[in-house]
Amino acid sequence: MIGENGNTLYLETAHTSYIMRVLSNGMLQHVYYGARIPREDMSYYQLFRERSFSPMIQVEGREASADTIPQEYPVFGRGDFRRPAVVVETADGRMVNELLYQSHEIVSGKPALAGLPSLDVDTRETASLSVTLLDSAGGYEVVLHYSVFEKEDIIARHVEIRNVGKEGIWLREAASLSLDFERKDFTFLSLSGAWARERQVSGRPLGQGTISIESRRGASSHQLNPFAALTDLSATETSGEVYGFALVYSGDFRIGAEVSQFGSTRLQAGLNPETFSWYLEPGESFLTPEGLMTYSDYGLGEMSRHFHNVCRRHLGKCADRRGRHPILINSWEAMYFDVSEEKIQTLLESCQGLGIDTFVLDDGWFGHRRDDTSSLGDWFANEEKFPGGLDRITRLCRQYGMKFGIWIEPEMISRDSHLYAEHPDWCIHGRREPVESRNQLVLDFSRQEVVEEIYERIAALLRNYAVSYVKWDCNRNLTDIGSDSLPKERQREYSYRHMLGVYRLMDRLTKAFSDVCFEGCSGGGGRFDFGMLYYMPQIWTSDDSDAVERQKIQYGTSLVYPPAAMTAHVSACPNHQTGRTTPFGTRGETAQMCGYGYELNVSALSEAERERIRGQVKRHKELEPLLYEGDFYRLKSPFTSEICAWELVARDQTKAYVFVGFQRVIPNCGGEYLRLQGLKAEGRYRIRQLGTTQYGDTLMKAGLPLLMPEEEYGVTVFDLEMEDEE
Ligand code: DGJ
């Protein structure tokens, strides 16, 4: 709900209130964000004061330092020395800005963000507030858009900047959201890592100065995810105040928190100013990516469920998911680049009767690709490997009762390719030789003709073969940024323009082939974000398929993204990334919480192992309703203990599935009780593996007994079913 009372504006979700107020001098004050409170006059709620070395302004009938006023969208140059949300270089070449309230509008639904992924417009359930601020001397307007997702306790924000003057202006910085708190006792929580070690949970306390996370790689990155939370210093999974922030964007970003000299905190999220600038002609306007905010006073678990719910109810393809994820056999770890018709036939044959429904032909099938040195851009079958063309493979799949999926990497080009021979200037390049990474170059997606040609090539591929699944990979980050097609004053627009070009292609392809299930991937989880999830309902979580590492990666990823948005496969041991050998059952159970599949040479497995696959697939199908519709709870963190435990609970609380992974064997060690969450306190739950029935209350307060398994890297699972109430 959105309401107004005089100069105060209120946004309300089921459990939160967000309040702003127009001050007497026209500044837009941020008043409050937190647990829901009654709508009332909040003019008493201010800590503005006069401070030395902080210039004074006239506000609310007295003098106060601008440095002490919490603001909705702060600027630089007029006495607030904290980090600005927007920096505009005006026609006089200066960057002195001042934004004052002009008007506001409350509408049902949500303004569309043309060309950008964003939460869906739902006129029945969503209302939006747009507040227009004006810099009259600077000649530009800033419109702050807020949309309320009431049930999910999410507020979506984005900003529109319009040049209303007579001369050109440059945006040097434009955050998607900015939020001031009158406190600094927060932990800054983020998801950090590297290739094959993505999204590890890390937290550090704030102190005076700035903590920021960012990407300047042209992708949201393996290294730092576009998410951060400010939490109480003592917050846990189930207690404490938590503010979560995430961007619906997949390119360069920055999220930072600055603690001021007076102990206030300013949190900002948006495009990374280091690789950004945008020129606006008179009359032109600019849109930032969307940022999401949520608040929970029940710890991190509740914050995650807010993000999960808004994603699966309102985010593009995640909300539109048609049916369940296919259960895959992927060729990569089974064959790497060495794919052939013969090998595929043997693999398909060995998968017969196991319940696997889709074969995905990964890298190596196109152009004259033998390794990673050639053919990106030539999206037609490698005739040497597939003399009968891909038709034969699709026919084989049909013969074995499977659907056909294929790997592509549309944003890239190899020097050794027909595409490069035809268009050597289509890669991103400057005056220097462009830097290669994995022997490949990046296509200049700011150019419409490049996006157009790649669309035609991929569309032809999807049209000509019965493709039901696409794995969309992206195996390097951007260097040499800039484009021949842009004038000098627009070169720094490249990073954003590139991402907009990628989104244009994704939008067209996913709309034109709406029955195809697209999986996002970027060398594993290098682009795991809400931007990608708008177009693709699932993402290959990491190239690290080792079950023990995966438990950490999936646990970290679940902080923001729903389990059903992750994909996970059972792979061979010793594991190809870590050399570790884990039990077959551990690999299966670890992957069960995600979109499921296999990535190993099934024909080399014993009959007993194949039988286990049959059982695992059957089990996955049973767990699917919990995975897609249930609530996810983290019970024990692998980052702070030797145990990784999570739980899926049905929406109606009648069923639950508990996973416990032991990160290593501790000799001669005791057991412990694992407290469950989310059950009906008075419900009686039958625990299949223990053969007992207990109250939900007991299981949540006293817990389940856990004994260390005797094998290394063991897993214990529990299936709970509520007995009918008499
Ligand atoms: C990186 C992906 O994450 C892998 O799964 C595989 O598809 C390779 N690329 C292929 O080059």
Coordinates of N, CA, C and O in Angstrom, one line a residue, residues 37-176:
I37 N 4.8 0.2 11.1 CA 4.4 1.1 12.2 C 3.1 1.8 11.7 O 2.9 1.8 10.5
P38 N 2.3 2.4 12.6 CA 1.1 3.1 12.1 C 1.5 4.3 11.3 O 2.6 4.9 11.4
R39 N 0.5 4.6 10.4 CA 0.7 5.8 9.6 C 0.4 7.0 10.4 O -0.7 7.2 10.9
E40 N 1.4 7.9 10.7 CA 1.1 9.1 11.5 C 2.1 10.2 11.2 O 3.1 9.9 10.4
D41 N 1.9 11.3 11.8 CA 2.8 12.4 11.5 C 4.2 12.1 12.1 O 4.3 11.7 13.2
M42 N 5.2 12.2 11.3 CA 6.6 11.8 11.7 C 7.5 13.0 11.8 O 8.7 12.8 11.7
S43 N 6.9 14.2 11.9 CA 7.8 15.4 11.9 C 8.7 15.4 13.1 O 9.7 16.0 13.1
Y44 N 8.3 14.7 14.2 CA 9.1 14.6 15.4 C 10.4 13.8 15.1 O 11.4 13.9 15.9
Y45 N 10.4 13.0 14.1 CA 11.4 11.9 14.0 C 12.6 12.5 13.2 O 12.7 12.3 12.0
Q46 N 13.5 13.2 13.8 CA 14.6 13.8 13.1 C 15.8 14.0 14.1 O 15.5 14.4 15.3
L47 N 17.0 13.8 13.6 CA 18.1 14.1 14.4 C 19.0 15.1 13.7 O 20.2 15.1 13.9
F48 N 18.4 16.0 12.9 CA 19.3 17.0 12.2 C 19.9 17.9 13.3 O 19.3 18.2 14.3
R49 N 21.1 18.3 13.0 CA 21.8 19.2 14.0 C 22.8 20.1 13.3 O 23.1 19.9 12.1
E50 N 23.3 21.0 14.1 CA 24.4 21.9 13.5 C 25.7 21.3 13.9 O 25.9 20.9 15.0
R51 N 26.6 21.2 12.9 CA 27.9 20.7 13.2 C 29.0 21.5 12.5 O 28.8 22.0 11.4
S52 N 30.1 21.6 13.2 CA 31.3 22.3 12.7 C 31.8 21.6 11.4 O 31.7 20.4 11.3
F53 N 32.3 22.4 10.5 CA 32.8 21.9 9.3 C 31.8 21.1 8.4 O 32.2 20.2 7.7
S54 N 30.6 21.5 8.7 CA 29.5 20.9 7.9 C 28.5 22.0 7.6 O 27.7 22.4 8.5
P55 N 28.5 22.6 6.4 CA 27.8 23.8 6.1 C 26.3 23.7 6.5 O 25.7 22.6 6.4
M56 N 25.8 24.8 6.9 CA 24.4 24.8 7.4 C 23.4 25.2 6.3 O 23.7 26.0 5.5
I57 N 22.2 24.7 6.4 CA 21.1 25.1 5.5 C 19.9 25.4 6.4 O 19.8 24.9 7.5
Q58 N 19.0 26.2 5.8 CA 17.8 26.5 6.6 C 16.8 25.4 6.3 O 16.5 25.1 5.1
V59 N 16.3 24.7 7.3 CA 15.4 23.6 7.1 C 14.5 23.5 8.3 O 14.9 23.6 9.5
E60 N 13.2 23.3 8.1 CA 12.2 23.1 9.2 C 12.3 24.3 10.2 O 12.3 24.0 11.4
G61 N 12.5 25.5 9.7 CA 12.5 26.6 10.6 C 13.7 26.8 11.4 O 13.7 27.6 12.4
R62 N 14.8 26.1 11.1 CA 16.1 26.3 11.8 C 17.2 25.9 10.9 O 17.1 25.6 9.8
E63 N 18.4 26.1 11.5 CA 19.6 25.8 10.8 C 20.1 24.3 11.1 O 20.0 23.9 12.3
A64 N 20.5 23.6 10.1 CA 21.1 22.3 10.3 C 22.1 22.0 9.3 O 22.1 22.6 8.2
S65 N 23.1 21.1 9.6 CA 24.1 20.8 8.6 C 23.5 19.7 7.6 O 22.9 18.7 8.0
A66 N 23.7 20.0 6.3 CA 23.1 19.1 5.3 C 23.7 17.7 5.5 O 23.1 16.6 5.3
D67 N 24.9 17.6 6.1 CA 25.6 16.4 6.4 C 24.9 15.5 7.4 O 25.3 14.3 7.5
T68 N 23.9 16.0 8.0 CA 23.2 15.3 9.1 C 21.8 14.9 8.7 O 21.1 14.3 9.5
I69 N 21.4 15.2 7.4 CA 20.0 14.9 7.0 C 20.0 13.7 6.2 O 20.6 13.6 5.2
P70 N 19.2 12.7 6.7 CA 19.0 11.5 5.9 C 18.2 11.7 4.6 O 17.2 12.4 4.7
Q71 N 18.7 11.3 3.5 CA 18.0 11.7 2.2 C 17.7 10.5 1.4 O 18.3 9.4 1.5
E72 N 16.6 10.7 0.5 CA 16.2 9.6 -0.4 C 17.2 9.4 -1.6 O 17.4 8.3 -2.0
Y73 N 17.7 10.5 -2.1 CA 18.6 10.4 -3.3 C 19.5 11.6 -3.2 O 19.4 12.6 -3.9
P74 N 20.6 11.4 -2.4 CA 21.5 12.5 -2.2 C 22.4 12.9 -3.3 O 22.7 12.1 -4.2
V75 N 22.8 14.2 -3.3 CA 23.7 14.7 -4.4 C 24.9 15.3 -3.7 O 25.0 15.4 -2.5
F76 N 25.8 15.8 -4.5 CA 27.1 16.3 -4.0 C 27.2 17.8 -4.4 O 26.7 18.2 -5.4
G77 N 27.9 18.5 -3.5 CA 28.3 19.8 -3.8 C 27.6 20.9 -3.1 O 27.9 22.1 -3.2
R78 N 26.6 20.5 -2.2 CA 25.8 21.6 -1.5 C 25.8 21.3 0.0 O 24.9 21.5 0.7
G79 N 26.9 20.7 0.5 CA 27.1 20.5 1.9 C 26.9 19.2 2.5 O 27.2 18.9 3.7
D80 N 26.4 18.2 1.8 CA 26.4 16.8 2.2 C 27.6 16.2 1.7 O 27.7 15.9 0.5
F81 N 28.6 15.9 2.5 CA 29.8 15.4 2.1 C 29.9 13.8 2.0 O 30.9 13.3 1.6
R82 N 28.8 13.2 2.3 CA 28.7 11.7 2.2 C 28.6 11.4 0.7 O 28.4 12.3 -0.1
R83 N 28.7 10.1 0.4 CA 28.7 9.7 -1.0 C 27.3 10.1 -1.7 O 26.3 9.7 -1.2
P84 N 27.4 10.7 -2.8 CA 26.1 11.0 -3.5 C 25.5 9.8 -4.2 O 26.3 8.9 -4.6
A85 N 24.2 9.8 -4.5 CA 23.6 8.7 -5.3 C 23.7 9.1 -6.7 O 23.7 8.2 -7.6
V86 N 23.7 10.4 -7.1 CA 23.7 10.7 -8.5 C 24.7 11.9 -8.6 O 24.8 12.8 -7.8
V87 N 25.5 11.8 -9.7 CA 26.4 12.9 -10.0 C 26.2 13.3 -11.4 O 26.3 12.5 -12.3
V88 N 25.8 14.5 -11.6 CA 25.5 15.0 -13.0 C 26.5 16.1 -13.3 O 26.7 17.1 -12.5
E89 N 27.2 16.0 -14.4 CA 28.1 17.0 -14.9 C 27.2 17.9 -15.8 O 26.8 17.5 -16.9
T90 N 27.0 19.1 -15.3 CA 26.0 19.9 -16.1 C 26.8 20.7 -17.2 O 28.0 20.6 -17.3
A91 N 26.0 21.4 -18.0 CA 26.5 22.0 -19.2 C 27.7 22.9 -18.9 O 28.6 23.1 -19.8
D92 N 27.8 23.5 -17.7 CA 29.0 24.4 -17.3 C 30.2 23.6 -16.9 O 31.2 24.1 -16.5
G93 N 30.1 22.2 -17.0 CA 31.3 21.4 -16.7 C 31.4 21.1 -15.2 O 32.4 20.4 -14.8
R94 N 30.5 21.6 -14.4 CA 30.6 21.4 -13.0 C 29.8 20.2 -12.5 O 28.9 19.8 -13.2
M95 N 30.1 19.8 -11.3 CA 29.3 18.6 -10.8 C 28.7 19.0 -9.5 O 28.7 18.2 -8.5
V96 N 28.1 20.2 -9.4 CA 27.4 20.7 -8.2 C 25.9 20.5 -8.5 O 25.4 21.0 -9.5
N97 N 25.3 19.7 -7.7 CA 23.9 19.3 -7.9 C 23.0 19.6 -6.7 O 23.5 19.7 -5.6
E98 N 21.8 19.9 -7.0 CA 20.8 20.1 -5.9 C 19.4 19.6 -6.4 O 18.9 20.1 -7.4
L99 N 18.9 18.7 -5.7 CA 17.6 18.1 -6.1 C 16.5 18.5 -5.1 O 16.6 18.2 -3.9
L100 N 15.4 19.1 -5.6 CA 14.3 19.5 -4.7 C 13.0 18.9 -5.2 O 12.8 18.8 -6.5
Y101 N 12.2 18.6 -4.3 CA 10.9 18.0 -4.6 C 10.0 18.9 -5.6 O 9.9 20.1 -5.4
Q102 N 9.4 18.2 -6.6 CA 8.5 18.9 -7.5 C 7.1 18.4 -7.3 O 6.2 19.1 -7.2
S103 N 7.0 17.0 -7.4 CA 5.6 16.4 -7.4 C 5.8 15.0 -7.2 O 6.9 14.4 -7.2
H104 N 4.6 14.3 -6.9 CA 4.6 12.9 -6.9 C 3.3 12.3 -7.4 O 2.3 13.0 -7.5
E105 N 3.4 11.0 -7.7 CA 2.2 10.3 -8.3 C 2.1 8.9 -7.7 O 3.2 8.2 -7.6
I106 N 0.9 8.5 -7.4 CA 0.7 7.1 -6.9 C -0.1 6.4 -8.0 O -1.2 6.9 -8.4
V107 N 0.4 5.3 -8.5 CA -0.4 4.5 -9.5 C -0.5 3.1 -9.2 O 0.4 2.6 -8.4
S108 N -1.5 2.4 -9.7 CA -1.5 0.9 -9.5 C -0.6 0.3 -10.6 O -0.4 0.9 -11.7
G109 N 0.0 -0.9 -10.3 CA 0.9 -1.5 -11.3 C 2.3 -0.9 -11.1 O 2.6 -0.4 -10.0
K110 N 3.1 -0.9 -12.2 CA 4.5 -0.6 -12.0 C 5.0 -0.1 -13.4 O 4.7 -0.6 -14.4
P111 N 5.8 1.1 -13.4 CA 6.3 1.5 -14.6 C 7.2 0.5 -15.2 O 8.0 -0.1 -14.5
A112 N 7.1 0.3 -16.6 CA 8.0 -0.7 -17.2 C 9.4 -0.1 -17.3 O 9.6 1.1 -17.5
L113 N 10.4 -1.0 -17.3 CA 11.8 -0.5 -17.5 C 12.2 -1.0 -18.8 O 12.7 -2.1 -19.0
A114 N 11.9 -0.2 -19.9 CA 12.2 -0.7 -21.2 C 13.6 -1.1 -21.4 O 14.5 -0.4 -21.1
G115 N 13.8 -2.3 -21.9 CA 15.1 -2.9 -22.3 C 15.8 -3.5 -21.1 O 16.9 -4.0 -21.2
L116 N 15.2 -3.4 -19.9 CA 15.9 -3.9 -18.7 C 15.0 -5.0 -18.1 O 13.8 -4.9 -18.1
P117 N 15.7 -6.0 -17.5 CA 14.9 -7.0 -16.7 C 14.4 -6.3 -15.4 O 15.1 -5.5 -14.8
S118 N 13.2 -6.7 -15.0 CA 12.7 -6.1 -13.8 C 11.5 -7.0 -13.3 O 11.0 -7.8 -14.0
L119 N 11.1 -6.7 -12.0 CA 10.0 -7.5 -11.5 C 8.8 -7.1 -12.4 O 8.6 -6.0 -12.9
D120 N 7.9 -8.1 -12.5 CA 6.7 -8.0 -13.4 C 5.7 -7.0 -12.9 O 5.6 -6.8 -11.7
V121 N 5.1 -6.4 -13.9 CA 4.0 -5.4 -13.6 C 2.8 -6.2 -13.3 O 2.3 -7.0 -14.1
D122 N 2.2 -6.1 -12.1 CA 1.0 -6.7 -11.8 C 0.0 -5.7 -11.3 O 0.2 -5.2 -10.1
T123 N -0.9 -5.2 -12.1 CA -1.7 -4.1 -11.7 C -2.6 -4.4 -10.5 O -3.0 -3.5 -9.8
R124 N -2.9 -5.7 -10.3 CA -3.8 -6.1 -9.2 C -3.0 -6.0 -7.9 O -3.6 -5.6 -6.9
E125 N -1.8 -6.4 -7.9 CA -1.1 -6.6 -6.6 C -0.1 -5.6 -6.3 O 0.4 -5.5 -5.2
T126 N 0.3 -4.8 -7.3 CA 1.4 -3.9 -7.1 C 1.0 -2.4 -7.2 O 0.2 -2.1 -8.1
A127 N 1.5 -1.6 -6.4 CA 1.3 -0.1 -6.5 C 2.6 0.6 -6.5 O 3.6 0.0 -6.0
S128 N 2.7 1.7 -7.2 CA 4.0 2.4 -7.3 C 3.8 3.9 -7.0 O 2.8 4.5 -7.2
L129 N 4.9 4.4 -6.5 CA 5.0 5.8 -6.2 C 6.2 6.4 -7.0 O 7.3 5.8 -7.1
S130 N 5.9 7.5 -7.7 CA 7.0 8.2 -8.4 C 7.1 9.6 -7.9 O 6.2 10.3 -7.8
V131 N 8.3 9.9 -7.5 CA 8.6 11.2 -6.9 C 9.5 12.0 -7.8 O 10.6 11.5 -8.1
T132 N 9.1 13.2 -8.3 CA 10.0 13.9 -9.2 C 10.7 15.0 -8.4 O 10.1 15.8 -7.7
L133 N 12.0 15.0 -8.6 CA 12.9 16.0 -8.0 C 13.5 16.8 -9.2 O 13.8 16.3 -10.2
L134 N 13.8 18.1 -8.9 CA 14.3 18.9 -10.0 C 15.6 19.6 -9.5 O 15.6 20.2 -8.4
D135 N 16.6 19.7 -10.4 CA 17.7 20.5 -10.3 C 17.5 21.7 -11.3 O 17.8 21.5 -12.5
S136 N 17.0 22.8 -10.8 CA 16.6 23.8 -11.8 C 17.8 24.5 -12.4 O 17.8 24.7 -13.6
A137 N 18.8 24.7 -11.7 CA 20.0 25.3 -12.3 C 20.7 24.3 -13.2 O 21.3 24.7 -14.2
G138 N 20.7 23.1 -12.8 CA 21.4 22.0 -13.6 C 20.6 21.6 -14.9 O 21.1 21.0 -15.8
G139 N 19.3 21.9 -14.9 CA 18.5 21.5 -16.1 C 18.1 20.1 -16.2 O 18.1 19.5 -17.3
Y140 N 18.0 19.4 -15.1 CA 17.6 18.0 -15.2 C 16.6 17.6 -14.1 O 16.6 18.3 -13.0
E141 N 15.9 16.5 -14.3 CA 14.9 16.0 -13.4 C 15.2 14.6 -13.0 O 15.7 13.9 -13.9
V142 N 15.0 14.2 -11.8 CA 15.2 12.9 -11.4 C 13.9 12.3 -10.9 O 13.2 12.9 -10.0
V143 N 13.4 11.2 -11.4 CA 12.2 10.6 -10.9 C 12.5 9.3 -10.2 O 13.2 8.4 -10.7
L144 N 12.2 9.3 -8.9 CA 12.4 8.1 -8.1 C 11.2 7.2 -8.1 O 10.1 7.7 -7.8
H145 N 11.4 6.0 -8.6 CA 10.2 5.1 -8.7 C 10.3 4.0 -7.6 O 11.4 3.4 -7.5
Y146 N 9.3 3.8 -6.9 CA 9.2 2.8 -5.8 C 8.0 1.9 -6.1 O 6.9 2.4 -6.3
S147 N 8.2 0.6 -6.2 CA 7.0 -0.3 -6.3 C 7.0 -1.3 -5.2 O 8.0 -1.8 -4.7
V148 N 5.7 -1.5 -4.7 CA 5.6 -2.2 -3.4 C 5.1 -3.6 -3.7 O 4.0 -3.8 -4.3
F149 N 5.8 -4.7 -3.4 CA 5.3 -6.1 -3.5 C 5.0 -6.5 -2.0 O 5.8 -6.9 -1.3
E150 N 3.7 -6.3 -1.8 CA 3.2 -6.3 -0.4 C 3.4 -7.7 0.3 O 4.0 -7.7 1.3
K151 N 3.0 -8.7 -0.4 CA 3.0 -10.0 0.3 C 4.5 -10.5 0.5 O 4.7 -11.3 1.4
E152 N 5.3 -10.1 -0.5 CA 6.7 -10.6 -0.4 C 7.6 -9.7 0.4 O 8.8 -10.0 0.6
D153 N 7.0 -8.6 1.0 CA 7.8 -7.6 1.7 C 9.0 -7.1 1.0 O 10.1 -7.0 1.5
I154 N 8.8 -6.8 -0.3 CA 9.9 -6.3 -1.2 C 9.5 -4.9 -1.7 O 8.3 -4.7 -2.1
I155 N 10.4 -4.0 -1.7 CA 10.2 -2.7 -2.4 C 11.2 -2.7 -3.6 O 12.4 -2.9 -3.4
A156 N 10.7 -2.5 -4.8 CA 11.6 -2.4 -6.0 C 11.8 -0.9 -6.3 O 10.8 -0.1 -6.2
R157 N 13.0 -0.5 -6.6 CA 13.3 0.9 -6.9 C 14.1 1.0 -8.2 O 15.0 0.2 -8.5
H158 N 13.8 2.1 -8.9 CA 14.7 2.4 -10.0 C 14.6 4.0 -10.2 O 13.7 4.6 -9.6
V159 N 15.4 4.5 -11.0 CA 15.5 6.0 -11.1 C 15.5 6.3 -12.6 O 16.2 5.7 -13.4
E160 N 14.8 7.4 -12.9 CA 14.8 7.9 -14.3 C 15.4 9.3 -14.3 O 15.0 10.1 -13.4
I161 N 16.3 9.6 -15.1 CA 16.9 11.0 -15.1 C 16.6 11.6 -16.5 O 16.9 11.0 -17.5
R162 N 16.0 12.8 -16.5 CA 15.7 13.4 -17.8 C 16.4 14.8 -17.9 O 16.4 15.6 -16.9
N163 N 16.9 15.0 -19.1 CA 17.5 16.3 -19.4 C 16.4 17.2 -19.8 O 15.8 17.1 -20.9
V164 N 16.0 18.1 -18.9 CA 14.9 19.1 -19.2 C 15.5 20.5 -19.6 O 14.8 21.4 -19.6
G165 N 16.8 20.5 -19.7 CA 17.5 21.8 -20.0 C 17.7 22.0 -21.5 O 17.1 21.3 -22.3
K166 N 18.5 22.9 -21.9 CA 18.7 23.3 -23.3 C 20.1 22.8 -23.8 O 20.4 22.9 -25.0
E167 N 20.9 22.2 -22.9 CA 22.2 21.8 -23.3 C 22.4 20.4 -22.8 O 21.7 19.9 -21.9
G168 N 23.4 19.7 -23.4 CA 23.7 18.3 -23.0 C 24.3 18.2 -21.6 O 25.0 19.2 -21.1
I169 N 24.1 17.1 -20.9 CA 24.6 16.9 -19.6 C 25.2 15.5 -19.6 O 24.8 14.6 -20.3
W170 N 26.1 15.2 -18.6 CA 26.7 13.9 -18.5 C 26.3 13.3 -17.1 O 26.5 14.0 -16.1
L171 N 25.8 12.1 -17.1 CA 25.6 11.4 -15.8 C 26.9 10.7 -15.5 O 27.4 10.0 -16.3
R172 N 27.5 11.0 -14.4 CA 28.7 10.4 -14.0 C 28.5 9.2 -13.0 O 29.3 8.4 -12.7
E173 N 27.3 9.3 -12.4 CA 27.0 8.3 -11.4 C 25.5 8.3 -11.2 O 24.9 9.4 -11.2
A174 N 24.9 7.1 -11.1 CA 23.4 7.1 -10.9 C 23.0 5.8 -10.2 O 22.9 4.7 -10.9
A175 N 22.9 5.8 -8.9 CA 22.6 4.6 -8.2 C 21.1 4.2 -8.4 O 20.2 5.1 -8.6
S176 N 20.8 3.0 -8.3 CA 19.5 2.5 -8.4 C 18.7 2.7 -7.0 O 17.5 3.0 -7.0

